[in-house]
GROMACS .gro file of C-alpha atoms in nm:
model
  157
    1MET     CA    1  -3.622  -2.012  -1.112
    2LYS     CA    2  -3.280  -2.169  -1.176
    3ARG     CA    3  -3.264  -2.026  -1.529
    4LYS     CA    4  -3.318  -1.673  -1.393
    5THR     CA    5  -3.039  -1.716  -1.134
    6VAL     CA    6  -2.793  -1.844  -1.396
    7ALA     CA    7  -2.888  -1.559  -1.628
    8SER     CA    8  -2.837  -1.296  -1.358
    9TRP     CA    9  -2.502  -1.447  -1.252
   10SER     CA   10  -2.398  -1.462  -1.614
   11GLY     CA   11  -2.494  -1.095  -1.662
   12ALA     CA   12  -2.306  -0.991  -1.348
   13LEU     CA   13  -2.000  -1.189  -1.454
   14THR     CA   14  -2.007  -1.035  -1.802
   15ALA     CA   15  -2.043  -0.683  -1.659
   16GLY     CA   16  -1.757  -0.742  -1.413
   17LEU     CA   17  -1.534  -0.876  -1.686
   18ALA     CA   18  -1.614  -0.575  -1.904
   19VAL     CA   19  -1.521  -0.336  -1.622
   20PHE     CA   20  -1.197  -0.525  -1.558
   21ILE     CA   21  -1.095  -0.532  -1.925
   22GLY     CA   22  -1.192  -0.168  -1.972
   23GLY     CA   23  -0.989  -0.069  -1.668
   24TYR     CA   24  -0.688  -0.266  -1.785
   25PHE     CA   25  -0.685  -0.116  -2.132
   26SER     CA   26  -0.751   0.236  -2.003
   27THR     CA   27  -0.426   0.213  -1.802
   28GLN     CA   28  -0.219   0.135  -2.112
   29GLY     CA   29   0.023   0.413  -2.203
   30LEU     CA   30   0.142   0.501  -2.551
   31SER     CA   31   0.433   0.262  -2.510
   32GLY     CA   32   0.198  -0.027  -2.442
   33THR     CA   33   0.317  -0.074  -2.085
   34ARG     CA   34   0.077  -0.072  -1.798
   35SER     CA   35   0.058   0.247  -1.591
   36ALA     CA   36   0.170   0.234  -1.229
   37ILE     CA   37  -0.087   0.101  -0.985
   38ALA     CA   38   0.091   0.249  -0.683
   39ALA     CA   39   0.262   0.584  -0.661
   40ALA     CA   40   0.631   0.621  -0.592
   41ASN     CA   41   0.715   0.710  -0.234
   42ALA     CA   42   1.011   0.851  -0.041
   43VAL     CA   43   1.219   0.534  -0.079
   44SER     CA   44   1.526   0.572  -0.300
   45PHE     CA   45   1.728   0.294  -0.457
   46PRO     CA   46   2.068   0.280  -0.283
   47ALA     CA   47   2.411   0.228  -0.435
   48LEU     CA   48   2.443  -0.147  -0.385
   49ASP     CA   49   2.825  -0.125  -0.387
   50ASN     CA   50   2.809   0.065  -0.056
   51LEU     CA   51   2.611  -0.210   0.119
   52VAL     CA   52   2.722  -0.525   0.301
   53HIS     CA   53   2.566  -0.867   0.233
   54TYR     CA   54   2.503  -0.981   0.591
   55THR     CA   55   2.285  -1.292   0.543
   56THR     CA   56   2.100  -1.510   0.293
   57VAL     CA   57   1.753  -1.653   0.347
   58ARG     CA   58   1.652  -1.961   0.145
   59ARG     CA   59   1.301  -2.101   0.095
   60GLY     CA   60   1.256  -2.353  -0.186
   61VAL     CA   61   1.351  -2.183  -0.516
   62THR     CA   62   1.366  -1.844  -0.341
   63ARG     CA   63   1.701  -1.704  -0.234
   64GLU     CA   64   1.710  -1.362  -0.063
   65HIS     CA   65   2.034  -1.176  -0.006
   66MET     CA   66   2.003  -0.918   0.271
   67LEU     CA   67   2.214  -0.602   0.246
   68THR     CA   68   2.264  -0.287   0.454
   69THR     CA   69   2.538  -0.041   0.540
   70PRO     CA   70   2.833  -0.114   0.770
   71GLU     CA   71   2.714   0.180   0.985
   72ALA     CA   72   2.370   0.022   1.025
   73LEU     CA   73   2.525  -0.309   1.126
   74SER     CA   74   2.741  -0.129   1.385
   75ALA     CA   75   2.438   0.054   1.526
   76ILE     CA   76   2.234  -0.267   1.544
   77LYS     CA   77   2.515  -0.450   1.725
   78ALA     CA   78   2.545  -0.158   1.971
   79GLY     CA   79   2.169  -0.164   2.040
   80GLN     CA   80   2.126   0.179   1.881
   81PRO     CA   81   1.866   0.285   1.624
   82VAL     CA   82   1.989   0.302   1.267
   83ALA     CA   83   2.028   0.647   1.114
   84VAL     CA   84   1.757   0.817   0.910
   85GLY     CA   85   1.820   0.735   0.545
   86THR     CA   86   1.948   0.384   0.618
   87HIS     CA   87   1.858   0.126   0.355
   88VAL     CA   88   1.799  -0.245   0.406
   89VAL     CA   89   1.773  -0.430   0.077
   90LEU     CA   90   1.629  -0.772   0.005
   91VAL     CA   91   1.764  -0.901  -0.328
   92ASP     CA   92   1.507  -1.157  -0.443
   93TYR     CA   93   1.623  -1.443  -0.665
   94GLN     CA   94   1.376  -1.697  -0.802
   95SER     CA   95   1.543  -2.017  -0.932
   96ASP     CA   96   1.877  -1.829  -0.926
   97VAL     CA   97   1.747  -1.546  -1.149
   98LEU     CA   98   1.726  -1.192  -1.010
   99HIS     CA   99   1.353  -1.125  -0.979
  100ARG     CA  100   1.321  -0.797  -0.785
  101TYR     CA  101   1.447  -0.587  -0.495
  102LEU     CA  102   1.261  -0.484  -0.180
  103VAL     CA  103   1.412  -0.169  -0.032
  104ALA     CA  104   1.329  -0.058   0.322
  105GLN     CA  105   1.442   0.291   0.414
  106LYS     CA  106   1.442   0.463   0.752
  107VAL     CA  107   1.251   0.784   0.679
  108GLY     CA  108   1.224   0.944   1.024
  109GLU     CA  109   1.366   0.949   1.376
  110GLY     CA  110   1.099   0.725   1.531
  111SER     CA  111   1.157   0.351   1.554
  112SER     CA  112   0.854   0.284   1.332
  113GLU     CA  113   0.936   0.535   1.061
  114TRP     CA  114   1.025   0.299   0.778
  115ALA     CA  115   0.900   0.298   0.420
  116TYR     CA  116   0.918   0.021   0.162
  117GLN     CA  117   0.935   0.003  -0.215
  118TRP     CA  118   0.972  -0.281  -0.464
  119PHE     CA  119   1.201  -0.237  -0.762
  120TRP     CA  120   1.253  -0.435  -1.083
  121PRO     CA  121   1.600  -0.574  -1.165
  122ASP     CA  122   1.667  -0.259  -1.372
  123GLN     CA  123   1.600  -0.061  -1.048
  124SER     CA  124   1.279   0.101  -1.176
  125ILE     CA  125   0.982   0.102  -0.936
  126LYS     CA  126   0.777  -0.218  -0.938
  127ALA     CA  127   0.443  -0.053  -0.871
  128ASP     CA  128   0.222  -0.362  -0.876
  129GLU     CA  129   0.331  -0.466  -0.525
  130ASN     CA  130   0.143  -0.371  -0.208
  131VAL     CA  131   0.405  -0.194   0.005
  132ALA     CA  132   0.150  -0.131   0.282
  133GLN     CA  133   0.148  -0.506   0.335
  134CYS     CA  134   0.528  -0.500   0.385
  135TYR     CA  135   0.498  -0.232   0.653
  136SER     CA  136   0.213  -0.406   0.836
  137CYS     CA  137   0.407  -0.732   0.858
  138HIS     CA  138   0.742  -0.576   0.953
  139ARG     CA  139   0.569  -0.368   1.219
  140SER     CA  140   0.568  -0.682   1.435
  141ARG     CA  141   0.948  -0.639   1.448
  142GLU     CA  142   0.956  -0.282   1.578
  143GLU     CA  143   1.188  -0.378   1.865
  144GLU     CA  144   1.426  -0.535   1.611
  145GLN     CA  145   1.460  -0.231   1.378
  146PHE     CA  146   1.166  -0.369   1.172
  147MET     CA  147   1.393  -0.655   1.058
  148PHE     CA  148   1.311  -1.024   1.038
  149THR     CA  149   1.688  -1.079   0.998
  150PHE     CA  150   1.782  -0.875   1.308
  151THR     CA  151   1.956  -1.173   1.473
  152ASP     CA  152   2.161  -1.231   1.159
  153ALA     CA  153   2.257  -0.862   1.153
  154THR     CA  154   2.374  -0.872   1.516
  155ALA     CA  155   2.575  -1.190   1.454
  156PHE     CA  156   2.743  -1.064   1.135
  157LYS     CA  157   3.122  -1.033   1.162
   0.00000   0.00000   0.00000
């Protein structure tokens, strides 16, 4: 009985591995890079020179610089919603090396109309991240413009 169970688990594992490997290699493009897992969305990469660094969050080897526009900071301080098109950027450093960017963009008039996109250091879309997860977590901050750093934004001088 045990031998049959091991054999069936082994067969299932082999079949699963074959599907995984086949799927991986079928997503390879002519350049040898992996095709995008997630589609691009409405989020654009902003001109970083137009943004203000309003706080830094540190956790172990992770350092996150938070950026947004002066107009967004003024609106937040005044208790007003930020304008449609506003970007909030998390610049993610791992061991002091730029790793990626997370860009949140206000895409509609409603307080919950934000979209997220990850980008590589070269500002191309980092499609292997689950942006739906970003939205679901930030949704808990709807009263704070979807920002975990809302208090830092209001205190920025």
